[in-house]
Coordinates of C-alpha atoms in Angstrom, one line a residue:
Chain E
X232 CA -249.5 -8.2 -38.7
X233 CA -250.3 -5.2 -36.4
X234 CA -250.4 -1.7 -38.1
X235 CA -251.0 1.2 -36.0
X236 CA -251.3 4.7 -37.6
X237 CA -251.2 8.4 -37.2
X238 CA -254.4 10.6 -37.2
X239 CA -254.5 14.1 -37.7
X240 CA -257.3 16.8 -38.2
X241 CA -256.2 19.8 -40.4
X242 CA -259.2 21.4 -39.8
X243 CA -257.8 22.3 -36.0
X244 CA -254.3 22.3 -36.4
X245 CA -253.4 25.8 -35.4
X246 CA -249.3 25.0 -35.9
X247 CA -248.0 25.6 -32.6
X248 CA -245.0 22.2 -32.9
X249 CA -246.3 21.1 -29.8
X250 CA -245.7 17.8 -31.3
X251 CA -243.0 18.3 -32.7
X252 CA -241.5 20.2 -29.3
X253 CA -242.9 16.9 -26.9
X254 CA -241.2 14.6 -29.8
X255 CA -238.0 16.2 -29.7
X256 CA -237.8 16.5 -26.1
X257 CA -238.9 12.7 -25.8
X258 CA -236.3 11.1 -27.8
X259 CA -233.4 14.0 -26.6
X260 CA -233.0 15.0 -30.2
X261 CA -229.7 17.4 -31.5
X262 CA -230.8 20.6 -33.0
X263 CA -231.1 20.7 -36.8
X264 CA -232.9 17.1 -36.2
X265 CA -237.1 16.6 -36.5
X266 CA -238.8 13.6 -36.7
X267 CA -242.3 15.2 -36.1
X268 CA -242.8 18.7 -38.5
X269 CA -245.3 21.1 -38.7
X270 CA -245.4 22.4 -41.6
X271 CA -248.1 25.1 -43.3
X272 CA -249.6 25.7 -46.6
X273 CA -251.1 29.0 -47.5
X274 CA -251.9 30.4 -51.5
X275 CA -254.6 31.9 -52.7
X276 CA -255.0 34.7 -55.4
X277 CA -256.1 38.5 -55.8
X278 CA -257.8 40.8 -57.8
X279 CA -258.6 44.4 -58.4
X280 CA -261.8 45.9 -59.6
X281 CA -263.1 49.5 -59.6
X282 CA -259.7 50.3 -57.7
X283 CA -260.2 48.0 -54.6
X284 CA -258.7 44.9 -54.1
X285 CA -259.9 41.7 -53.3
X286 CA -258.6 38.7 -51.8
X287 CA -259.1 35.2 -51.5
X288 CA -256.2 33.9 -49.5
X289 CA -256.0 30.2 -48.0
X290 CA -253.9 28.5 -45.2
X291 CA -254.0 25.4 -42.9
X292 CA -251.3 23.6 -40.9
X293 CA -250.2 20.1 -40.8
X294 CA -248.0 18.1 -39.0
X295 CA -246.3 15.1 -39.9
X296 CA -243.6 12.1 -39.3
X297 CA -243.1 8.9 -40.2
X298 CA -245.9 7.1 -41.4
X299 CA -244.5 3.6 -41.0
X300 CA -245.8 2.4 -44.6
X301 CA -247.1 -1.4 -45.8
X302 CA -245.2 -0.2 -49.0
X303 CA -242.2 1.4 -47.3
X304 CA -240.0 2.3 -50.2
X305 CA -236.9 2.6 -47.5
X306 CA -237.0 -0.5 -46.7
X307 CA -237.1 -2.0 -50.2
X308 CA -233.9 0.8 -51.2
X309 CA -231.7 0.4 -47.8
X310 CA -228.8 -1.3 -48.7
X311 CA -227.8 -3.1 -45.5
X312 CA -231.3 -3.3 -44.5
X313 CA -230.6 -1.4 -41.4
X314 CA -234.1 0.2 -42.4
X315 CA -236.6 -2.8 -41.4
X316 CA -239.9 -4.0 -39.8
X317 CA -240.6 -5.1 -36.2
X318 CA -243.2 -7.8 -35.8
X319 CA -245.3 -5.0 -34.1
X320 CA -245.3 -3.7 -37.7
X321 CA -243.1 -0.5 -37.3
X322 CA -240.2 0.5 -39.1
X323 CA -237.6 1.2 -37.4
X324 CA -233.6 1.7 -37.9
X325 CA -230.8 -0.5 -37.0
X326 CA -227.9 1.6 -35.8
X327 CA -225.3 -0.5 -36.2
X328 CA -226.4 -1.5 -39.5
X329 CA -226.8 2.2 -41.0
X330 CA -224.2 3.7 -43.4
X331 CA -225.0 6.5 -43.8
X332 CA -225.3 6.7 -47.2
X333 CA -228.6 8.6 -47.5
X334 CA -230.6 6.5 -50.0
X335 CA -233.2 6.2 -48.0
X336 CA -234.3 10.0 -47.2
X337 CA -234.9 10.3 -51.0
X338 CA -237.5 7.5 -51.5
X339 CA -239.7 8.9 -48.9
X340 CA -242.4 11.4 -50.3
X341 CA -243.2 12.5 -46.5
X342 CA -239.6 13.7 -45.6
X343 CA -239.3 10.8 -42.4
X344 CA -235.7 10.2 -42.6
X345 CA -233.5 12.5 -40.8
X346 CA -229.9 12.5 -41.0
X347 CA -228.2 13.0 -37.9
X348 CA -225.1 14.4 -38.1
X349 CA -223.6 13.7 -34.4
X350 CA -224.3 10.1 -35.2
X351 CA -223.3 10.0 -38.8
X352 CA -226.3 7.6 -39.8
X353 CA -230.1 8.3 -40.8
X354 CA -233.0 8.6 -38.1
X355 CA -236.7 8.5 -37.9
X356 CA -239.9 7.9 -35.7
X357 CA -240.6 5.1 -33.9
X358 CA -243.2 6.0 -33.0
X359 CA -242.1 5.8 -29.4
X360 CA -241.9 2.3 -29.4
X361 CA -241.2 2.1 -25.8
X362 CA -244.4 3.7 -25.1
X363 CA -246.0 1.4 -27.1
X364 CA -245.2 -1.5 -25.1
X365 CA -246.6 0.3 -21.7
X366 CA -249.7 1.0 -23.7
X367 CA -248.8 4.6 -23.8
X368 CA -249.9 6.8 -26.7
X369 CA -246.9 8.4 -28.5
X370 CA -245.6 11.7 -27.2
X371 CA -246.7 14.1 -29.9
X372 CA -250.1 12.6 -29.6
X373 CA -250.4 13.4 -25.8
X374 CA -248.5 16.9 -25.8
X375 CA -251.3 18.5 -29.3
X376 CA -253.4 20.9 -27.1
X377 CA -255.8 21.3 -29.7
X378 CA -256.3 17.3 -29.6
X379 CA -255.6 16.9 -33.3
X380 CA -253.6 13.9 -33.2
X381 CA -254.5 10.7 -32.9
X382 CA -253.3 7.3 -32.6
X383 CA -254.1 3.4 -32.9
X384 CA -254.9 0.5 -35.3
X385 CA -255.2 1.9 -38.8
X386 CA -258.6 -0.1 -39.2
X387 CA -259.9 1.5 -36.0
X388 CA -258.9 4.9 -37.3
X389 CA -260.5 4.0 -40.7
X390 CA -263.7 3.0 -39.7
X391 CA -263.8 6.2 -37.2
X392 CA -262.6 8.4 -40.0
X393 CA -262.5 7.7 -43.6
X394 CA -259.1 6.6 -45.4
X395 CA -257.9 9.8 -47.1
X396 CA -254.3 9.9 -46.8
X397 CA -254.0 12.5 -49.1
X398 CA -253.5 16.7 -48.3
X399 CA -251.2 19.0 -50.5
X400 CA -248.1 18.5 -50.8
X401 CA -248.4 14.9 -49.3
X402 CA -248.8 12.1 -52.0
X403 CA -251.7 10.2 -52.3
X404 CA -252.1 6.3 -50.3
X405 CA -251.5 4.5 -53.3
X406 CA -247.9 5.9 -53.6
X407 CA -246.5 3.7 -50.3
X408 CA -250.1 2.9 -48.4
X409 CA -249.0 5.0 -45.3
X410 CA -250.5 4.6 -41.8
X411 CA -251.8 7.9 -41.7
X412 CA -255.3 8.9 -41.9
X413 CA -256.3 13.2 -42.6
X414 CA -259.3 14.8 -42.0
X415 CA -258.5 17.7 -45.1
X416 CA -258.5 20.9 -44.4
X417 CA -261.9 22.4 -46.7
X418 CA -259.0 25.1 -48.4
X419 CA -256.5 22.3 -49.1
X420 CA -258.4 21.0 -52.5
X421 CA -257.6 24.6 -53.3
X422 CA -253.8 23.8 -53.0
X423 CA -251.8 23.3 -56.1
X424 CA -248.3 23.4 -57.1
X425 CA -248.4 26.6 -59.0
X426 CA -251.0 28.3 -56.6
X427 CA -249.8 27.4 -52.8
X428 CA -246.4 27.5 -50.9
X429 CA -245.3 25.1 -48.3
X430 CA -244.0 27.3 -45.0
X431 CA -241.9 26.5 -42.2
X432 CA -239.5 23.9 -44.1
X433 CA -236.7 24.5 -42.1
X434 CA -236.0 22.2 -39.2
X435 CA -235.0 23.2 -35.4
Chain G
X155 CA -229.3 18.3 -51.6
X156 CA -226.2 18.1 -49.4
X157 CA -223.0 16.3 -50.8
X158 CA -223.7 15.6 -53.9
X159 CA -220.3 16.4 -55.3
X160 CA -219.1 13.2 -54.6
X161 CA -222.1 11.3 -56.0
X162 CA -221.3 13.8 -59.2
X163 CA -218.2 12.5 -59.6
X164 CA -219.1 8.3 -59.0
X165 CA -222.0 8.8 -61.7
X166 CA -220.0 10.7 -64.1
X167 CA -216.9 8.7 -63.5
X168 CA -218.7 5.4 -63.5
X169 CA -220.7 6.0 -66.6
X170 CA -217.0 7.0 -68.4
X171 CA -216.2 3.9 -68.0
X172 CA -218.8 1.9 -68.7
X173 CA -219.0 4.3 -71.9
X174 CA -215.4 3.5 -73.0
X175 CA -215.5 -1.1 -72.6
X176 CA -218.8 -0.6 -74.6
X177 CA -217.1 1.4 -77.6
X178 CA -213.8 -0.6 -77.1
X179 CA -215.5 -3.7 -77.6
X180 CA -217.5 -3.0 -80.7
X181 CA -214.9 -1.6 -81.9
X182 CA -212.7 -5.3 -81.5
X183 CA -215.8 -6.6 -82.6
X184 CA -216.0 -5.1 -85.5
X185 CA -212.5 -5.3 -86.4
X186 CA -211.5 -2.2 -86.6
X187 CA -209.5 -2.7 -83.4
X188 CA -207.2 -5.1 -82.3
X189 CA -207.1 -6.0 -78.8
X190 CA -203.6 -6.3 -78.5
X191 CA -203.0 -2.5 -79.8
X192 CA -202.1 -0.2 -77.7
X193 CA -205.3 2.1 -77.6
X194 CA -207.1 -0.8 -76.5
X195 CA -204.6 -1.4 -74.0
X196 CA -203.9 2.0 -72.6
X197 CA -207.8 2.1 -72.4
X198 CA -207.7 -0.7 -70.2
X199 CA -205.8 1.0 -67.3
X200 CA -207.8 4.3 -67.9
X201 CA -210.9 2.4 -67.4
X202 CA -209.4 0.5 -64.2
X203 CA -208.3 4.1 -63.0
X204 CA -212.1 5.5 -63.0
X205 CA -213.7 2.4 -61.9
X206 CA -211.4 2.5 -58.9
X207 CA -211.7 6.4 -58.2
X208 CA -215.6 5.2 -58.8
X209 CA -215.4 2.8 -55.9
X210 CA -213.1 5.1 -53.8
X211 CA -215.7 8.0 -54.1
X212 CA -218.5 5.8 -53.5
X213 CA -216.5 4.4 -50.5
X214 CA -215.9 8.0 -49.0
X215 CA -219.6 9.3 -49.5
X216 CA -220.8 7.1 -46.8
X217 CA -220.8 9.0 -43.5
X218 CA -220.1 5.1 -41.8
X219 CA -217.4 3.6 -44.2
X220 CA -216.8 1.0 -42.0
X221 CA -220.5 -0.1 -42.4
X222 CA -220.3 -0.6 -46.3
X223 CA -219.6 -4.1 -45.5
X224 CA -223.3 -4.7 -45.3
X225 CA -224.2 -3.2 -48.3
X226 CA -225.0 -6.1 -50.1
X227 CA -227.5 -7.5 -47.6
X228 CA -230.6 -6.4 -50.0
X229 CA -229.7 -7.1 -52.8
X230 CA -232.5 -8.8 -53.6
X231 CA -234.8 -5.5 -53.7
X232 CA -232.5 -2.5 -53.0
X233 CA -231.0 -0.4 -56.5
X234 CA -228.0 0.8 -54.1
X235 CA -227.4 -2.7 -52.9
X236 CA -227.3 -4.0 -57.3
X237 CA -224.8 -1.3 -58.0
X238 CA -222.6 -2.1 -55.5
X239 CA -222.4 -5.6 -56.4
X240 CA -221.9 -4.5 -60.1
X241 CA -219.3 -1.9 -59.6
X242 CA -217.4 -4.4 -57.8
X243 CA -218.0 -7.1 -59.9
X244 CA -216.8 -5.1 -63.1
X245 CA -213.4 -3.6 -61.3
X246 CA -212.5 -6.6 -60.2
X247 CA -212.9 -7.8 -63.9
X248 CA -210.8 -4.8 -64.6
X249 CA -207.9 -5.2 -62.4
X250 CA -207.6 -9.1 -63.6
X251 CA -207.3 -7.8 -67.0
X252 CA -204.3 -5.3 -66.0
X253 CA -202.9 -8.6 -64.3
X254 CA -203.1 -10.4 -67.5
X255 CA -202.1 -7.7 -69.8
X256 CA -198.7 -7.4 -67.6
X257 CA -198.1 -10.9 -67.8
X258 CA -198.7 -11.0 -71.4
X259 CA -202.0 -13.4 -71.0
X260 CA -203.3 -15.0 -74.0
X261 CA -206.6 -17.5 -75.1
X262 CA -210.2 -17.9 -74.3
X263 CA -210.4 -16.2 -71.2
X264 CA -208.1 -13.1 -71.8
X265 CA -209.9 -13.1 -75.3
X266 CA -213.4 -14.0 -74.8
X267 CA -214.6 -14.8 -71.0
X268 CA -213.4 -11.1 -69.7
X269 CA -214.6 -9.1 -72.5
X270 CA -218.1 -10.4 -72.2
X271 CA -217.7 -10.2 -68.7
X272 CA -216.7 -6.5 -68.8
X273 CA -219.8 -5.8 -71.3
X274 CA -222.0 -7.6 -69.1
X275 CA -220.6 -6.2 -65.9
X276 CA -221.0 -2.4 -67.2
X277 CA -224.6 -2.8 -68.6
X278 CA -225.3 -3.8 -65.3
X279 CA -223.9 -1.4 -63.8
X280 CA -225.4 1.4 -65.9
X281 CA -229.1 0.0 -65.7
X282 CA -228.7 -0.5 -61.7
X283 CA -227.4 3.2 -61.7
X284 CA -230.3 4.3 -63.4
X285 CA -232.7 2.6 -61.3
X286 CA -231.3 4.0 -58.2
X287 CA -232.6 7.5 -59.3
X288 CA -236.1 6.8 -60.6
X289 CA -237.9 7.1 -57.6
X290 CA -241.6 8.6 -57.2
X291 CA -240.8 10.4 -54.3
X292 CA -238.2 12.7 -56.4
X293 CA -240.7 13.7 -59.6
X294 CA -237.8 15.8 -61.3
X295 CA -235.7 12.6 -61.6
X296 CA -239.0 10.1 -62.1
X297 CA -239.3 10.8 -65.8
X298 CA -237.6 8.8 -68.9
X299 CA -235.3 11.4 -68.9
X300 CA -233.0 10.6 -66.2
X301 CA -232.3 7.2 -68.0
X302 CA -231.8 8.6 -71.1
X303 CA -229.7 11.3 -69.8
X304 CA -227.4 8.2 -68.4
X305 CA -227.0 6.8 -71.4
X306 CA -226.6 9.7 -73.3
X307 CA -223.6 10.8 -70.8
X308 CA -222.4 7.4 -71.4
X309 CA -222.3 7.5 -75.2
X310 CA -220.8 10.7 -75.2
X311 CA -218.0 10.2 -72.5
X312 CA -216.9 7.0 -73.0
X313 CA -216.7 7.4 -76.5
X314 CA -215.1 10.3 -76.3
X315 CA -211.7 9.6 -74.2
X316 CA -211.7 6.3 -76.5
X317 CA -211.6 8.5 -79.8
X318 CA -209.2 10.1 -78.2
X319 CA -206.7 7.4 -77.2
X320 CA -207.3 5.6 -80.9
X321 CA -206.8 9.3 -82.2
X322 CA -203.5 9.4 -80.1
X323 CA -201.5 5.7 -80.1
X324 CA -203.5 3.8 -82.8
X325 CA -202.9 4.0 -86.8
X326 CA -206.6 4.0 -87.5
X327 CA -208.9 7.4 -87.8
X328 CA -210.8 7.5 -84.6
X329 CA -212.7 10.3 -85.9
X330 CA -216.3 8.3 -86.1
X331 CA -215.9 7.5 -82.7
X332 CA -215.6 10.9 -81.9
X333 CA -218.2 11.5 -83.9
X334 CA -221.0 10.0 -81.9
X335 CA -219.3 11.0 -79.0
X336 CA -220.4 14.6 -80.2
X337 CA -223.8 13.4 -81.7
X338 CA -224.4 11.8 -77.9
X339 CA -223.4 15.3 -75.9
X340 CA -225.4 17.1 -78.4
X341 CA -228.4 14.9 -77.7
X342 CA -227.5 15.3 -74.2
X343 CA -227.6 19.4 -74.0
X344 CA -230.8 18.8 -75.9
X345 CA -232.4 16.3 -72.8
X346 CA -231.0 18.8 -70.5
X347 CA -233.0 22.1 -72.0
X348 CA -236.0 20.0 -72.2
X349 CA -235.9 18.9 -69.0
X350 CA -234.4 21.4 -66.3
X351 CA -236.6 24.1 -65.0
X352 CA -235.6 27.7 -66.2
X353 CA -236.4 30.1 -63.3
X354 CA -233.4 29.8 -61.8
X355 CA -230.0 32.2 -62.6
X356 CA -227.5 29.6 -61.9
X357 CA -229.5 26.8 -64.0
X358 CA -229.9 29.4 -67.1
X359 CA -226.1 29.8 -66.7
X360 CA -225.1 25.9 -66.1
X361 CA -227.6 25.2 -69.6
X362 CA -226.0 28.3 -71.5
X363 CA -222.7 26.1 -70.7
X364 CA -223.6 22.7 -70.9
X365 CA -224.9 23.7 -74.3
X366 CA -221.5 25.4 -76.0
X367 CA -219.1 22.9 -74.3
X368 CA -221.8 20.5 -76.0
X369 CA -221.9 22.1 -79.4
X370 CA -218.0 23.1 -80.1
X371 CA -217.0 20.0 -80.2
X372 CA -219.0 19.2 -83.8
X373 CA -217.7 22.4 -84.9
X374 CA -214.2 21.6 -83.9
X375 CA -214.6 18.3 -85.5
X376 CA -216.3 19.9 -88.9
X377 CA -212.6 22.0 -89.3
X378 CA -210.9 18.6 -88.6
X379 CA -212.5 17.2 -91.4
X380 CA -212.5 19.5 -93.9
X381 CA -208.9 19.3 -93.3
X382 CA -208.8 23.0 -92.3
X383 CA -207.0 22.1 -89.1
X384 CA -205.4 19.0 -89.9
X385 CA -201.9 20.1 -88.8
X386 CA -203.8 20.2 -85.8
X387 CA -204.8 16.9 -85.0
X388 CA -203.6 16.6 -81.6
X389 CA -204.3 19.3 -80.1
X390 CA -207.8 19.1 -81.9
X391 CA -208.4 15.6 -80.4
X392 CA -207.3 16.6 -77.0
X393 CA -209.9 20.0 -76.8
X394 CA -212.9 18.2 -78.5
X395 CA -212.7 15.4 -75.3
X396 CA -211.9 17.8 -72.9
X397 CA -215.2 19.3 -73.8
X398 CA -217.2 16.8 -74.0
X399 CA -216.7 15.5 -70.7
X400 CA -217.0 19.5 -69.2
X401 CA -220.4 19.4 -71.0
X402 CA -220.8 15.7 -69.4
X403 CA -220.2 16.8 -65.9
X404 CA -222.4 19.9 -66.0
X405 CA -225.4 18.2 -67.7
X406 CA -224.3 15.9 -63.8
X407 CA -224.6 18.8 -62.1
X408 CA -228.2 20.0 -63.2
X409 CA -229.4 16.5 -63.0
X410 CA -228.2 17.0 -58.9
X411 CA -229.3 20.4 -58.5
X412 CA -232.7 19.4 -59.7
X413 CA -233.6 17.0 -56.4
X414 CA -236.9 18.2 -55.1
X415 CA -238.1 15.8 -52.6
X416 CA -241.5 16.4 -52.5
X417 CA -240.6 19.8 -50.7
X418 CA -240.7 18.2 -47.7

């Protein structure tokens, strides 16, 4: 089976939701709704010595959707398995199958599913599945002026740049083998829970 | 989390029930109840009554009711899918034995055949409710506490209202029954402290609750027994329940106000 995958390189991301604005625009989505986020990280610690202070702050930016796991734990929890794969290997969301009963947005660690509340049923990525098809790269890909997203076969992406799936607060590729591939950030193995915050959680 | 007032009330309501067929039945099993007495029978209707206001909450959660009728398509791998089969499966066992008791049904399958299927049908139900909440993504409910805060809630609840009823229509003492109906909220407040974070105002005042609407009731029921409030049986009975299911329903609400999704 085909599996594409997301790219991104935390080492540029500068946080402007240019992705996030092009993916929002693309599929005409409500306020309140995100499928693409940005989100950012920043810790760190003080200290004072001989009356001056020191600091040793830390912050990077990421962005992220749906991943479009091997492992999707959506799929295995939807009830009416409106939540499914394509043969192209994407998971999408059958609208006329969704209830709307929200089991789904808690089994994923990376916050995909988005309930829309005009619509009364849960939404995610698709990775702009009708771009796929005219061999068109997704629209937050194209619109990151910093070129930190990329996009294509998860092997490709692999062999170009390592597997690491893994950035604070995102979960490790063991958890649901997502198609998402990160260059880290050198201040995110800094990042803990009791030393960094996650910005920006709010969704436009 | 949004809406999770009505998910409150399914799990607590659910897990009543399933809480009272599994001390009704031992407590036929044993002997010390007959089924034909009319605690055991009034229970019957109370349980029908929650496992149907179960159903109708669940039913009303969904923001696309109408699409509930594909909610068993996964039930091969989905938790949500499992429950809803079981919750169905166990009221409809329910309502047939309301049918039965009004038509004054007798023999194997009044006797045997839907009593095991009620005890099968809420053990199912409870472990497919627990399952639907340990998930990795949500690390405050992926711990064994969330199951054993289930069953806790159900040994205390269900046990509770079915002290009560045996307390109120039946000539035996019920007062063992209530008994681990205390020992089980008790246990409960306990699994709650240990596992709810403290740095939050509104948690410090929902454990300061759960805990004396937990612990009353074995103070209550240590008067009752040493006869200093015996004249006061009923009224005893009624406040002891009434406080084990508060202390129920706010150990619920922690458990809800606990959902972090992996801050994202």
């Amino acid at each position: 089976m085909k599996r594409f995958a997301f790219y991104i390189d935390t080492t540029a991301c500068s946080g402007c939701k240019a992705c996030q604005a092009a993916c929002k625009d693309k599929n005409d989505l409500p306020p309140g709704l995100s499928w693409r986020r940005v989100y950012e990280v920043e810790g760190g610690n003080w200290r004072e010595k001989d009356g001056a202070v020191s600091e040793k702050p830390f912050a990077y930016c990421f962005s992220i959707s749906c991943n479009h796991c091997e492992d999707a734990p959506c799929i295995a929890a939807c009830p009416t398995t409106a939540l499914h794969r394509t043969d192209d290997g994407l998971v999408v969301i059958d609208r006329l199958l969704c209830m709307g009963c929200n089991y789904c947005e808690w089994t994923c660690p990376y916050g995909a599913l988005r309930f829309d509340n005009s619509q009364g049923i849960m939404t995610k990525c698709d990775m702009c599945e009708d771009y796929l098809y005219e061999g068109r790269n997704p629209a937050c890909v194209d619109a990151c002026p910093m070129r930190v997203l990329e996009f294509g076969m998860y092997d490709t992406l692999v062999a170009r740049y390592g597997n690491n799936a893994k950035i604070f607060p995102l979960p490790g590729f063991e958890m649901t083998k997502p198609g998402l591939v990160i260059k880290a950030h050198t201040d995110a193995a800094k990042a803990t829970n009791d030393n960094a915050v996650v910005n920006n959680t709010e969704t436009y | 989390m949004e809406n999770f007032v009505s998910l409150l009330l399914f799990t607590f309501t659910a897990q009543t029930a399933i809480g009272l067929i599994l001390s009704r039945e031992i407590m036929i099993t044993s002997g010390r109840l007959t089924m034909s007495g009319e605690a055991a029978v009034r229970s019957q209707y109370v349980i029908t009554a929650l496992l149907l206001l179960a159903l109708a909450t669940a039913f009303l959660h969904l923001h696309k009711p109408l699409h509930s009728i594909y909610a068993l398509n996964n039930i091969k791998s989905s938790p949500l899918s499992m429950e809803i089969a079981a919750l169905a499966f166990l009221t409809g066992v329910s309502v047939l034995a309301i049918i039965l008791i009004r038509r004054g049904g007798a023999g194997v399958f009044s006797e045997t055949i839907l009593p095991v299927a009620g005890v099968v049908g809420a053990l199912l139900l409870l472990f497919t409710m627990t399952a639907i909440y340990m998930l990795p993504a949500v690390p405050a409910w992926y711990r064994p506490l969330t199951p054993l805060s289930f069953i806790l809630t159900t040994v205390s609840a269900g046990p509770a209202v079915m002290g009560a009823l045996i307390m109120r229509y039946d000539a035996i003492s019920g007062t063992r029954l209530m008994g681990v109906a205390v020992g089980g909220v008790i246990l409960l407040a306990a699994a709650v402290l240990i596992s709810v974070p403290t740095d939050n105002l509104l948690f410090i005042i929902l454990i300061v609750l759960q805990v004396l609407t937990a612990a009353l009731p074995g103070f209550l029921i240590f008067l009752y027994a040493s006869c200093s409030l015996m004249n006061k049986k009923h009224h005893l009975t009624v406040i002891t329940t009434v406080l084990i299911l508060i202390s129920g329903i706010v150990a619920r609400l922690l458990f809800f106000l606990s959902f972090d999704n992996n801050i994202l």
